[in-house]
């Protein structure tokens, strides 16, 4: 299937609608956010370059509903190659080269391009283009808990950050760009540090997706290290809600702009316990295959999410057992 650029109709009512730009709109979180914004009445312009990190077909499936929607426009482009972006009320910047463990060696070139250069292009445009900067109410950047590294728990935004993966460094650099464009140009940025998001459409390289599919297929589950590492898993709907809340909260709130916020599910669990929970949710037993620890993986993550609650009233709603149940049902339903 070849996705064509198409645009929604233009009447006066459309001019009054809130307009959002979603970068990485074909990805796991970007496509779910796009669907949510369309359902909420936004006009959405999506940008995605359909990078080859994983199968294009999966991304096209993610976008299938949006492509049928009259208020959605897709721009298939590489942000780094773009000079002009649409003037919108809200930017949600999710486009990125993902993957903590794949960011070593020459691959880092892709991480610097997609995770640092791309956001700099966007921020600079929204800082200097008169019409676009005037219209913009909020620029929400999708950051990552990987900026912290192996620090004292729970992870709090005012603690030292010391990433242990090149990927984490690239996400942290982008947070700094968000801050400095707020400080110098008043681009109203907010950085959200997601803690291992899971749920329908999760990327194929991520743990829960791989574990559930392997267990359902009766195939071995690959565990990095001894499986005692923990993650504060966050359900997709909670991550999407955080984006909406961070965008729509009071624009003049200087406690929000230029700031970073943990978006963690309050579901800290070890990989081994997670696998047992998936066994319960699927009614199948896992065959375990332990391999070595992966460079770049942190041992533990655990968010103190109090700042997001105080800043824009966000807290996680979906507990891990409920989230797993929903995810297994989605996979069982044939994706
Ligand atoms: C995830 C995302 O991939 C990053 O893009 C994101 O920035 C990061 O969360 C974050 O929230 O900061 P990660 O926590 O490594 O990174 O997520 P998974 O790939 O789902 O791994 C979760 C856990 O399962 C890790 O401890 C990992 O070591 C383990 N794992 C993963 C395995 O044991 N085996 C696998 O095959 C995959």
CSV table of C-alpha atoms and ligand atoms in Angstrom, one decimal:
chain,number,residue,atom,x,y,z
A,1,UNK,CA,0.0,0.0,0.0
A,2,UNK,CA,1.3,3.5,-0.9
A,3,UNK,CA,0.1,6.2,1.4
A,4,UNK,CA,-0.7,9.4,-0.5
A,5,UNK,CA,-0.8,12.9,0.9
A,6,UNK,CA,-4.4,14.0,1.3
A,7,UNK,CA,-6.0,16.8,3.1
A,8,UNK,CA,-9.3,17.6,4.8
A,9,UNK,CA,-11.9,19.9,3.5
A,10,UNK,CA,-11.6,23.6,4.2
A,11,UNK,CA,-14.7,25.5,5.5
A,12,UNK,CA,-15.0,28.2,8.1
A,13,UNK,CA,-15.7,25.7,10.9
A,14,UNK,CA,-12.4,24.0,10.1
A,15,UNK,CA,-10.6,27.3,10.5
A,16,UNK,CA,-11.8,27.4,14.1
A,17,UNK,CA,-10.7,23.9,15.0
A,18,UNK,CA,-7.6,23.4,17.1
A,19,UNK,CA,-4.8,22.3,14.8
A,20,UNK,CA,-2.1,19.8,15.9
A,21,UNK,CA,1.1,18.7,14.2
A,22,UNK,CA,2.1,15.1,15.2
A,23,UNK,CA,5.5,14.0,14.2
A,24,UNK,CA,6.1,10.3,14.1
A,25,UNK,CA,2.4,9.9,13.5
A,26,UNK,CA,2.8,6.4,12.1
A,27,UNK,CA,4.5,5.0,15.2
A,28,UNK,CA,3.2,3.3,18.3
A,29,UNK,CA,2.5,6.4,20.5
A,30,UNK,CA,2.2,8.9,17.6
A,31,UNK,CA,-0.6,7.0,15.8
A,32,UNK,CA,-2.5,6.4,19.0
A,33,UNK,CA,-2.3,10.1,19.9
A,34,UNK,CA,-3.4,11.0,16.3
A,35,UNK,CA,-6.5,8.9,16.7
A,36,UNK,CA,-7.3,10.4,20.1
A,37,UNK,CA,-6.9,14.0,18.8
A,38,UNK,CA,-9.1,13.3,15.8
A,39,UNK,CA,-11.7,11.8,18.1
A,40,UNK,CA,-11.5,15.0,20.2
A,41,UNK,CA,-12.2,17.2,17.2
A,42,UNK,CA,-8.7,18.4,16.3
A,43,UNK,CA,-7.4,18.8,12.8
A,44,UNK,CA,-4.2,16.8,12.7
A,45,UNK,CA,-1.3,17.1,10.3
A,46,UNK,CA,1.0,14.1,10.7
A,47,UNK,CA,4.7,13.9,9.6
A,48,UNK,CA,6.4,10.5,9.3
A,49,UNK,CA,9.4,9.4,7.3
A,50,UNK,CA,8.6,5.7,7.6
A,51,UNK,CA,12.1,4.9,8.6
A,52,UNK,CA,13.2,1.3,8.2
A,53,UNK,CA,13.7,0.6,11.9
A,54,UNK,CA,10.7,-1.8,11.7
A,55,UNK,CA,8.3,-2.9,9.1
A,56,UNK,CA,6.5,-0.2,7.1
A,57,UNK,CA,3.3,-2.4,6.9
A,58,UNK,CA,2.9,-2.2,10.7
A,59,UNK,CA,3.1,1.6,10.5
A,60,UNK,CA,0.5,1.7,7.7
A,61,UNK,CA,-1.8,-0.5,9.9
A,62,UNK,CA,-1.3,2.0,12.8
A,63,UNK,CA,-2.4,4.9,10.5
A,64,UNK,CA,-5.2,3.1,8.7
A,65,UNK,CA,-8.1,4.7,10.6
A,66,UNK,CA,-6.5,8.2,10.5
A,67,UNK,CA,-6.0,7.9,6.7
A,68,UNK,CA,-9.8,7.6,6.3
A,69,UNK,CA,-10.5,10.6,8.5
A,70,UNK,CA,-11.3,13.9,6.7
A,71,UNK,CA,-9.5,16.0,9.3
A,72,UNK,CA,-6.1,14.1,8.9
A,73,UNK,CA,-3.3,15.1,6.5
A,74,UNK,CA,-0.2,13.0,6.1
A,75,UNK,CA,3.1,14.5,5.1
A,76,UNK,CA,5.6,11.7,4.3
A,77,UNK,CA,8.9,13.6,4.8
A,78,UNK,CA,12.1,13.6,6.8
A,79,UNK,CA,12.0,16.5,9.2
A,80,UNK,CA,15.7,17.2,8.8
A,81,UNK,CA,15.1,17.9,5.1
A,82,UNK,CA,12.1,20.3,5.7
A,83,UNK,CA,12.4,24.1,5.9
A,84,UNK,CA,8.8,25.0,6.5
A,85,UNK,CA,6.2,23.4,8.8
A,86,UNK,CA,2.5,24.1,9.1
A,87,UNK,CA,1.4,26.8,11.6
A,88,UNK,CA,-0.5,24.9,14.3
A,89,UNK,CA,-1.8,25.4,17.8
A,90,UNK,CA,0.0,22.4,19.2
A,91,UNK,CA,3.1,20.4,18.2
A,92,UNK,CA,3.5,16.9,19.5
A,93,UNK,CA,7.0,15.8,18.6
A,94,UNK,CA,7.2,12.0,18.7
A,95,UNK,CA,9.4,11.3,15.7
A,96,UNK,CA,12.6,9.6,16.8
A,97,UNK,CA,15.0,6.8,16.3
A,98,UNK,CA,13.9,4.5,19.1
A,99,UNK,CA,15.7,1.7,20.8
A,100,UNK,CA,18.0,1.9,23.8
A,101,UNK,CA,20.1,-1.1,22.9
A,102,UNK,CA,20.6,-0.4,19.2
A,103,UNK,CA,22.2,3.0,19.5
A,104,UNK,CA,25.9,1.9,19.6
A,105,UNK,CA,28.5,2.2,16.9
A,106,UNK,CA,27.8,3.8,13.6
A,107,UNK,CA,24.1,3.6,14.3
A,108,UNK,CA,24.5,6.6,16.5
A,109,UNK,CA,24.5,8.8,13.3
A,110,UNK,CA,20.8,8.0,12.9
A,111,UNK,CA,20.1,8.8,16.5
A,112,UNK,CA,21.8,12.2,16.3
A,113,UNK,CA,20.0,13.0,13.1
A,114,UNK,CA,16.5,11.8,14.1
A,115,UNK,CA,16.6,12.7,17.8
A,116,UNK,CA,18.7,15.9,17.9
A,117,UNK,CA,18.8,17.5,14.5
A,118,UNK,CA,15.1,17.0,13.7
A,119,UNK,CA,13.9,18.7,16.9
A,120,UNK,CA,16.3,21.5,16.4
A,121,UNK,CA,14.8,22.2,12.9
A,122,UNK,CA,11.3,22.2,14.4
A,123,UNK,CA,12.1,24.4,17.4
A,124,UNK,CA,14.0,26.9,15.3
A,125,UNK,CA,11.1,27.2,12.8
A,126,UNK,CA,8.6,27.7,15.6
A,127,UNK,CA,10.9,30.2,17.2
A,128,UNK,CA,11.5,32.3,14.1
A,129,UNK,CA,8.6,32.0,11.8
A,130,UNK,CA,6.3,34.9,12.7
A,131,UNK,CA,2.9,33.2,11.9
A,132,UNK,CA,3.9,29.8,13.3
A,133,UNK,CA,5.4,31.2,16.5
A,134,UNK,CA,2.4,33.5,17.1
A,135,UNK,CA,-0.1,30.6,16.7
A,136,UNK,CA,1.8,28.0,18.8
A,137,UNK,CA,0.3,27.3,22.2
A,138,UNK,CA,2.4,24.3,23.3
A,139,UNK,CA,5.2,22.1,22.0
A,140,UNK,CA,5.2,18.7,23.7
A,141,UNK,CA,8.3,16.7,23.3
A,142,UNK,CA,8.4,12.9,23.9
A,143,UNK,CA,11.5,12.2,26.0
A,144,UNK,CA,12.4,9.1,27.9
A,145,UNK,CA,13.3,7.7,31.3
A,146,UNK,CA,16.5,6.6,29.7
A,147,UNK,CA,17.9,10.1,30.3
A,148,UNK,CA,18.3,9.2,34.0
A,149,UNK,CA,20.7,6.2,33.8
A,150,UNK,CA,21.2,4.2,37.0
A,151,UNK,CA,20.4,6.8,39.6
A,152,UNK,CA,18.7,6.6,43.0
A,153,UNK,CA,15.0,5.6,43.0
A,154,UNK,CA,12.4,6.8,42.6
A,155,UNK,CA,13.5,8.9,39.7
A,156,UNK,CA,12.7,12.6,40.1
A,157,UNK,CA,13.1,15.4,37.7
A,158,UNK,CA,15.3,17.4,40.1
A,159,UNK,CA,17.9,14.6,40.4
A,160,UNK,CA,21.1,14.3,38.5
A,161,UNK,CA,20.8,12.7,35.0
A,162,UNK,CA,23.5,10.4,33.7
A,163,UNK,CA,22.3,8.3,30.7
A,164,UNK,CA,24.0,5.0,30.1
A,165,UNK,CA,23.0,4.6,26.5
A,166,UNK,CA,23.9,6.7,23.5
A,167,UNK,CA,20.1,6.8,22.9
A,168,UNK,CA,19.6,8.3,26.3
A,169,UNK,CA,22.2,11.0,25.5
A,170,UNK,CA,20.3,11.9,22.3
A,171,UNK,CA,17.0,12.2,24.2
A,172,UNK,CA,18.6,14.3,26.9
A,173,UNK,CA,20.2,16.6,24.3
A,174,UNK,CA,16.7,17.2,22.8
A,175,UNK,CA,15.4,18.1,26.3
A,176,UNK,CA,18.1,20.7,26.6
A,177,UNK,CA,17.1,22.1,23.2
A,178,UNK,CA,13.5,22.4,24.4
A,179,UNK,CA,14.7,24.3,27.4
A,180,UNK,CA,16.9,26.7,25.5
A,181,UNK,CA,14.3,27.5,22.9
A,182,UNK,CA,11.9,28.3,25.7
A,183,UNK,CA,14.5,30.4,27.5
A,184,UNK,CA,15.6,32.3,24.4
A,185,UNK,CA,12.6,32.4,22.2
A,186,UNK,CA,9.6,31.5,24.4
A,187,UNK,CA,8.8,28.4,22.4
A,188,UNK,CA,6.3,26.9,24.9
A,189,UNK,CA,8.0,23.5,25.3
A,190,UNK,CA,7.2,20.7,27.7
A,191,UNK,CA,9.3,17.5,27.8
A,192,UNK,CA,7.6,14.3,28.9
A,193,UNK,CA,9.9,11.5,30.1
A,194,UNK,CA,8.0,8.3,29.3
A,195,UNK,CA,8.7,5.1,31.3
A,196,UNK,CA,8.6,2.1,29.0
A,197,UNK,CA,5.2,2.5,27.3
A,198,UNK,CA,3.3,-0.6,26.3
A,199,UNK,CA,-0.1,-1.6,24.8
A,200,UNK,CA,-1.7,-2.0,21.4
A,201,UNK,CA,0.7,-1.1,18.5
A,202,UNK,CA,3.8,-1.5,20.7
A,203,UNK,CA,6.9,-1.6,18.6
A,204,UNK,CA,8.1,-5.1,17.7
A,205,UNK,CA,11.5,-4.7,19.3
A,206,UNK,CA,10.1,-3.9,22.8
A,207,UNK,CA,9.9,-6.4,25.7
A,208,UNK,CA,6.2,-6.9,26.3
A,209,UNK,CA,5.4,-7.3,22.6
A,210,UNK,CA,8.1,-9.9,22.2
A,211,UNK,CA,7.2,-11.7,25.4
A,212,UNK,CA,3.5,-12.0,24.7
A,213,UNK,CA,3.9,-13.1,21.1
A,214,UNK,CA,6.6,-15.7,22.1
A,215,UNK,CA,4.5,-17.1,24.9
A,216,UNK,CA,1.4,-17.3,22.7
A,217,UNK,CA,3.4,-19.1,20.0
A,218,UNK,CA,5.1,-21.5,22.4
A,219,UNK,CA,8.5,-20.1,21.5
A,220,UNK,CA,11.3,-19.3,23.9
A,221,UNK,CA,11.3,-15.9,25.6
A,222,UNK,CA,14.7,-14.1,25.5
A,223,UNK,CA,15.5,-12.5,28.8
A,224,UNK,CA,18.5,-10.1,29.0
A,225,UNK,CA,20.5,-10.9,32.1
A,226,UNK,CA,18.9,-12.6,35.1
A,227,UNK,CA,15.5,-10.8,34.7
A,228,UNK,CA,15.7,-9.0,38.0
A,229,UNK,CA,15.8,-5.6,36.2
A,230,UNK,CA,12.7,-3.6,36.9
A,231,UNK,CA,10.6,-1.2,34.8
A,232,UNK,CA,7.9,1.2,35.7
A,233,UNK,CA,5.7,0.2,32.7
A,234,UNK,CA,3.2,2.8,31.4
A,235,UNK,CA,0.0,2.0,29.5
A,236,UNK,CA,-0.4,3.7,26.1
A,237,UNK,CA,-3.6,5.4,27.0
A,238,UNK,CA,-2.0,7.0,30.0
A,239,UNK,CA,0.9,8.2,27.9
A,240,UNK,CA,-1.5,9.7,25.3
A,241,UNK,CA,-3.5,11.4,28.1
A,242,UNK,CA,-0.3,13.0,29.4
A,243,UNK,CA,0.3,14.6,26.0
A,244,UNK,CA,-3.2,16.0,25.8
A,245,UNK,CA,-3.0,17.3,29.4
A,246,UNK,CA,0.4,18.8,29.0
A,247,UNK,CA,-0.7,20.6,25.8
A,248,UNK,CA,-4.0,21.9,27.0
A,249,UNK,CA,-3.1,23.1,30.5
A,250,UNK,CA,-2.8,26.9,31.0
A,251,UNK,CA,-0.5,28.4,28.4
A,252,UNK,CA,0.9,31.0,30.8
A,253,UNK,CA,1.8,28.5,33.4
A,254,UNK,CA,5.6,29.0,33.7
A,255,UNK,CA,5.7,26.0,35.9
A,256,UNK,CA,5.1,23.9,32.8
A,257,UNK,CA,7.0,25.5,30.0
A,258,UNK,CA,10.7,24.7,29.7
A,259,UNK,CA,10.2,21.9,32.2
A,260,UNK,CA,10.5,18.1,32.2
A,261,UNK,CA,7.9,15.7,33.7
A,262,UNK,CA,8.0,12.0,34.5
A,263,UNK,CA,5.2,10.0,32.9
A,264,UNK,CA,5.4,6.7,34.7
A,265,UNK,CA,2.7,4.1,35.3
A,266,UNK,CA,3.3,3.4,38.9
A,267,UNK,CA,3.7,-0.3,37.9
A,268,UNK,CA,7.3,-1.1,38.8
A,269,UNK,CA,7.8,-4.8,38.2
A,270,UNK,CA,10.8,-7.1,37.4
A,271,UNK,CA,11.1,-8.7,34.0
A,272,UNK,CA,10.7,-12.1,35.6
A,273,UNK,CA,7.5,-11.1,37.4
A,274,UNK,CA,6.3,-9.5,34.3
A,275,UNK,CA,6.7,-12.8,32.4
A,276,UNK,CA,4.7,-14.6,35.2
A,277,UNK,CA,2.0,-12.0,34.8
A,278,UNK,CA,1.9,-12.6,31.1
A,279,UNK,CA,1.6,-16.4,31.8
A,280,UNK,CA,-1.4,-15.7,33.9
A,281,UNK,CA,-3.0,-13.3,31.4
A,282,UNK,CA,-2.5,-15.8,28.5
A,283,UNK,CA,-3.0,-19.1,30.4
A,284,UNK,CA,0.3,-20.3,28.8
A,285,UNK,CA,3.7,-21.2,30.2
A,286,UNK,CA,6.8,-19.4,29.1
A,287,UNK,CA,10.0,-21.1,28.0
A,288,UNK,CA,12.8,-19.0,29.3
A,289,UNK,CA,16.0,-18.3,27.4
A,290,UNK,CA,18.5,-16.2,29.4
A,291,UNK,CA,21.1,-14.3,27.3
A,292,UNK,CA,23.7,-11.8,28.5
A,293,UNK,CA,22.9,-8.3,29.8
A,294,UNK,CA,22.6,-5.7,27.1
A,295,UNK,CA,24.9,-2.6,27.1
A,296,UNK,CA,22.8,0.5,27.6
A,297,UNK,CA,20.0,-1.1,29.6
A,298,UNK,CA,19.5,0.4,33.0
A,299,UNK,CA,18.9,-1.9,36.0
A,300,UNK,CA,15.8,-0.2,37.3
A,301,UNK,CA,13.3,2.5,36.5
A,302,UNK,CA,10.7,3.9,38.8
A,303,UNK,CA,9.0,7.3,38.4
A,304,UNK,CA,8.0,9.8,41.0
A,305,UNK,CA,5.2,11.2,38.9
A,306,UNK,CA,4.1,13.9,41.4
A,307,UNK,CA,5.4,16.8,39.3
A,308,UNK,CA,3.1,15.9,36.4
A,309,UNK,CA,0.2,15.7,38.8
A,310,UNK,CA,0.9,19.1,40.2
A,311,UNK,CA,1.8,20.6,36.8
A,312,UNK,CA,-1.1,19.5,34.6
A,313,UNK,CA,-3.2,17.1,36.7
A,314,UNK,CA,-1.9,13.9,35.2
A,315,UNK,CA,-1.6,10.5,36.9
A,316,UNK,CA,-1.5,7.0,35.5
A,317,UNK,CA,-4.8,5.1,35.6
A,318,UNK,CA,-4.1,1.7,34.1
A,319,UNK,CA,-2.4,-0.8,36.4
A,320,UNK,CA,-0.1,-3.4,34.8
A,321,UNK,CA,-2.4,-6.5,35.2
A,322,UNK,CA,-5.3,-4.6,33.6
A,323,UNK,CA,-3.0,-3.2,30.8
A,324,UNK,CA,-1.6,-6.7,30.1
A,325,UNK,CA,-5.1,-8.1,29.9
A,326,UNK,CA,-6.1,-5.4,27.3
A,327,UNK,CA,-2.9,-6.0,25.3
A,328,UNK,CA,-3.3,-9.8,25.2
A,329,UNK,CA,-7.0,-9.3,24.1
A,330,UNK,CA,-5.8,-6.9,21.3
A,331,UNK,CA,-3.3,-9.4,20.1
A,332,UNK,CA,-5.8,-12.3,20.3
A,333,UNK,CA,-8.2,-10.2,18.3
A,334,UNK,CA,-5.7,-10.3,15.4
A,335,UNK,CA,-4.1,-6.9,15.9
B,1,LIG,C1,11.8,1.5,26.2
B,1,LIG,C2,11.8,2.1,24.8
B,1,LIG,O1,12.3,1.1,23.9
B,1,LIG,C3,12.6,3.3,24.7
B,1,LIG,O2,12.3,3.9,23.4
B,1,LIG,C4,12.1,4.3,25.8
B,1,LIG,O3,12.8,5.5,25.6
B,1,LIG,C5,12.4,3.6,27.1
B,1,LIG,O4,11.5,2.5,27.2
B,1,LIG,C6,12.0,4.5,28.2
B,1,LIG,O5,10.9,4.5,28.6
B,1,LIG,O6,12.8,5.2,28.7
B,1,LIG,P1,13.2,-0.3,27.5
B,1,LIG,O7,12.8,0.1,28.9
B,1,LIG,O8,14.5,-0.9,27.3
B,1,LIG,O9,13.1,1.0,26.6
B,1,LIG,O10,11.9,-1.1,27.0
B,1,LIG,P2,11.8,-2.6,26.5
B,1,LIG,O11,12.5,-2.9,25.3
B,1,LIG,O12,10.3,-2.9,26.5
B,1,LIG,O13,12.5,-3.5,27.6
B,1,LIG,C7,11.9,-3.7,28.9
B,1,LIG,C8,12.7,-4.6,29.7
B,1,LIG,O14,12.7,-5.9,29.2
B,1,LIG,C9,14.2,-4.2,29.8
B,1,LIG,O15,14.7,-4.4,31.1
B,1,LIG,C10,14.9,-5.2,28.9
B,1,LIG,O16,16.2,-5.6,29.3
B,1,LIG,C11,14.0,-6.4,28.9
B,1,LIG,N1,13.9,-7.2,27.7
B,1,LIG,C12,13.5,-6.6,26.5
B,1,LIG,C13,14.3,-8.5,27.7
B,1,LIG,O17,14.7,-9.1,28.7
B,1,LIG,N2,14.2,-9.2,26.5
B,1,LIG,C14,13.8,-8.7,25.4
B,1,LIG,O18,13.8,-9.4,24.3
B,1,LIG,C15,13.4,-7.3,25.4
